[in-house]
C-alpha positions as a Python dict, from the first residue, in 0.01 Angstrom:
ca = {
    (1, 'S'): (0, 0, 0),
    (2, 'P'): (184, 304, 143),
    (3, 'W'): (494, 77, 187),
    (4, 'R'): (545, 79, -186),
    (5, 'L'): (629, 454, -165),
    (6, 'L'): (939, 367, 35),
    (7, 'E'): (1062, 50, -136),
    (8, 'K'): (1308, 262, -317),
    (9, 'L'): (1377, 631, -235),
    (10, 'A'): (1192, 840, -501),
    (11, 'P'): (1326, 1185, -631),
    (12, 'S'): (1001, 1344, -499),
    (13, 'Y'): (712, 1289, -265),
    (14, 'T'): (402, 1473, -144),
    (15, 'K'): (342, 1570, 225),
    (16, 'R'): (40, 1342, 208),
    (17, 'Q'): (254, 1040, 106),
    (18, 'L'): (508, 1079, 391),
    (19, 'F'): (241, 1150, 653),
    (20, 'V'): (51, 826, 544),
    (21, 'V'): (356, 620, 596),
    (22, 'S'): (443, 798, 917),
    (23, 'G'): (93, 704, 1050),
    (24, 'R'): (160, 347, 975),
    (25, 'L'): (469, 358, 1205),
    (26, 'G'): (273, 365, 1521),
    (27, 'D'): (403, 177, 1815),
    (28, 'P'): (139, 128, 2063),
    (29, 'L'): (312, -147, 2266),
    (30, 'R'): (637, 64, 2249),
    (31, 'R'): (852, -219, 2129),
    (32, 'H'): (990, -25, 1823),
    (33, 'P'): (1096, 325, 1926),
    (34, 'L'): (1302, 372, 1616),
    (35, 'W'): (984, 349, 1402),
    (36, 'R'): (825, 631, 1604),
    (37, 'Y'): (1140, 837, 1584),
    (38, 'C'): (1160, 787, 1203),
    (39, 'A'): (792, 892, 1177),
    (40, 'D'): (873, 1206, 1363),
    (41, 'V'): (1162, 1264, 1120),
    (42, 'M'): (949, 1217, 814),
    (43, 'R'): (687, 1456, 952),
    (44, 'A'): (951, 1712, 1029),
    (45, 'V'): (1101, 1695, 682),
    (46, 'S'): (780, 1711, 491),
    (47, 'G'): (623, 1958, 725),
    (48, 'R'): (872, 2217, 623),
    (49, 'W'): (771, 2204, 257),
    (50, 'S'): (562, 2485, 114),
    (51, 'G'): (260, 2394, -89),
    (52, 'G'): (-35, 2185, -47),
    (53, 'W'): (-71, 1828, 79),
    (54, 'D'): (-80, 1687, -275),
    (55, 'D'): (188, 1902, -441),
    (56, 'L'): (495, 1708, -540),
    (57, 'H'): (817, 1817, -373),
    (58, 'V'): (1161, 1736, -526),
    (59, 'L'): (1397, 1625, -248),
    (60, 'S'): (1704, 1824, -177),
    (61, 'A'): (2038, 1652, -125),
    (62, 'S'): (1998, 1691, 258),
    (63, 'E'): (1640, 1556, 250),
    (64, 'R'): (1749, 1256, 38),
    (65, 'R'): (2022, 1172, 290),
    (66, 'T'): (1783, 1200, 579),
    (67, 'L'): (1505, 995, 415),
    (68, 'S'): (1747, 736, 293),
    (69, 'I'): (1864, 677, 657),
    (70, 'V'): (1491, 661, 768),
    (71, 'L'): (1403, 416, 489),
    (72, 'S'): (1690, 186, 604),
    (73, 'K'): (1577, 190, 962),
    (74, 'I'): (1201, 105, 900),
    (75, 'Q'): (1230, -193, 669),
    (76, 'D'): (1118, -434, 926),
    (77, 'A'): (802, -229, 997),
    (78, 'K'): (644, -385, 678),
    (79, 'E'): (633, -732, 841),
    (80, 'S'): (419, -878, 1103),
    (81, 'H'): (579, -894, 1444),
    (82, 'V'): (543, -1120, 1740),
    (83, 'H'): (718, -1059, 2075),
    (84, 'L'): (719, -1321, 2342),
    (85, 'L'): (822, -1256, 2690),
    (86, 'E'): (974, -1549, 2885),
    (87, 'D'): (931, -1592, 3258),
    (88, 'T'): (1275, -1488, 3393),
    (89, 'G'): (1197, -1470, 3757),
    (90, 'K'): (1335, -1116, 3772),
    (91, 'S'): (1191, -893, 4034),
    (92, 'R'): (1244, -533, 3938),
    (93, 'L'): (1202, -298, 3642),
    (94, 'L'): (1512, -92, 3540),
    (95, 'V'): (1421, 234, 3357),
    (96, 'R'): (1692, 405, 3169),
    (97, 'G'): (1632, 739, 2998),
    (98, 'D'): (1816, 1033, 2840),
    (99, 'A'): (1731, 1366, 2674),
    (100, 'S'): (1920, 1589, 2438),
    (101, 'C'): (1857, 1907, 2257),
    (102, 'H'): (1699, 1718, 1966),
    (103, 'G'): (1491, 1447, 2135),
    (104, 'Y'): (1467, 1186, 2411),
    (105, 'G'): (1432, 820, 2476),
    (106, 'W'): (1380, 566, 2745),
    (107, 'L'): (1384, 191, 2779),
    (108, 'V'): (1245, -43, 3039),
    (109, 'F'): (1411, -362, 3128),
    (110, 'L'): (1355, -666, 3367),
    (111, 'S'): (1632, -698, 3617),
    (112, 'N'): (1727, -869, 3943),
    (113, 'V'): (1785, -675, 4252),
    (114, 'A'): (2125, -853, 4307),
    (115, 'E'): (2238, -806, 3947),
    (116, 'D'): (2509, -558, 3852),
    (117, 'V'): (2333, -274, 3685),
    (118, 'D'): (2540, -297, 3365),
    (119, 'S'): (2456, -662, 3314),
    (120, 'A'): (2086, -621, 3421),
    (121, 'A'): (1969, -523, 3065),
    (122, 'T'): (1897, -770, 2793),
    (123, 'A'): (1613, -687, 2553),
    (124, 'P'): (1394, -400, 2655),
    (125, 'L'): (1040, -477, 2758),
    (126, 'F'): (930, -143, 2589),
    (127, 'C'): (1086, 176, 2500),
    (128, 'R'): (1039, 506, 2334),
    (129, 'A'): (1231, 759, 2128),
    (130, 'R'): (1100, 1094, 2009),
    (131, 'L'): (1200, 1423, 1863),
    (132, 'W'): (1114, 1733, 2068),
    (133, 'R'): (839, 1964, 1934),
    (134, 'V'): (962, 2313, 1853),
    (135, 'T'): (846, 2471, 2176),
    (136, 'Q'): (1004, 2189, 2368),
    (137, 'Q'): (1342, 2248, 2207),
    (138, 'Y'): (1375, 2576, 2411),
    (139, 'W'): (1329, 2393, 2741),
    (140, 'H'): (1620, 2384, 2990),
    (141, 'I'): (1801, 2047, 2973),
    (142, 'N'): (1688, 1960, 3329),
    (143, 'R'): (1323, 2001, 3224),
    (144, 'R'): (1379, 1776, 2925),
    (145, 'E'): (1537, 1512, 3140),
    (146, 'L'): (1255, 1541, 3388),
    (147, 'F'): (1001, 1508, 3108),
    (148, 'C'): (1172, 1190, 2983),
    (149, 'S'): (1181, 1027, 3328),
    (150, 'V'): (815, 1120, 3418),
    (151, 'E'): (683, 987, 3090),
    (152, 'A'): (865, 650, 3142),
    (153, 'L'): (741, 626, 3496),
    (154, 'L'): (387, 704, 3384),
    (155, 'C'): (404, 437, 3140),
    (156, 'V'): (536, 190, 3399),
    (157, 'G'): (279, 314, 3644),
    (158, 'D'): (-1, 177, 3429),
    (159, 'L'): (128, -183, 3485),
    (160, 'R'): (8, -402, 3770),
    (161, 'L'): (359, -480, 3880),
    (162, 'K'): (285, -680, 4200),
    (163, 'E'): (74, -931, 3990),
    (164, 'F'): (399, -1007, 3788),
    (165, 'G'): (637, -1032, 4073),
    (166, 'I'): (789, -690, 4024),
    (167, 'E'): (891, -555, 4365),
    (168, 'S'): (1062, -232, 4261),
    (169, 'V'): (1136, 14, 3997),
    (170, 'V'): (1480, 163, 3949),
    (171, 'L'): (1520, 490, 3746),
    (172, 'E'): (1858, 576, 3592),
    (173, 'S'): (1935, 911, 3444),
    (174, 'D'): (2247, 1107, 3381),
    (175, 'S'): (2086, 1407, 3562),
    (176, 'R'): (2143, 1493, 3925),
}
């Protein structure tokens, strides 16, 4: 099992080992954005290594710190997960997103039209967190914010909202 590789941080890894674990951190239902973010980090760290896919690379102090944090964040990915959604009677989706120079993320919550925005959010229905690709890191911050918002809305757009009693979608961003 690839999970054995990360039970305890080893002094060295191959690119292939970290990419295999990264591949297991998929999040098709977008319930665990931290997993996908950690997969991006593992790929970024090991992608910088020279040498072939199966060449052992001794971790630097910085890489050890980074992978140690990643390891602590993905422990629950090894277990089976079940997520149940209770019928709350809430009639709108609240989409919150933000982007920075390093990455972006968004969350989608069920909320009531009459609720105060700050109290509307409980557990997110689905969410995403990603690192920017190298070329995207040079985008203007407004373009990054727009990308984040559009991706979230495209994900919401795939849902049949009326069938579930959702009357509106509210997008919150710190951009103007």
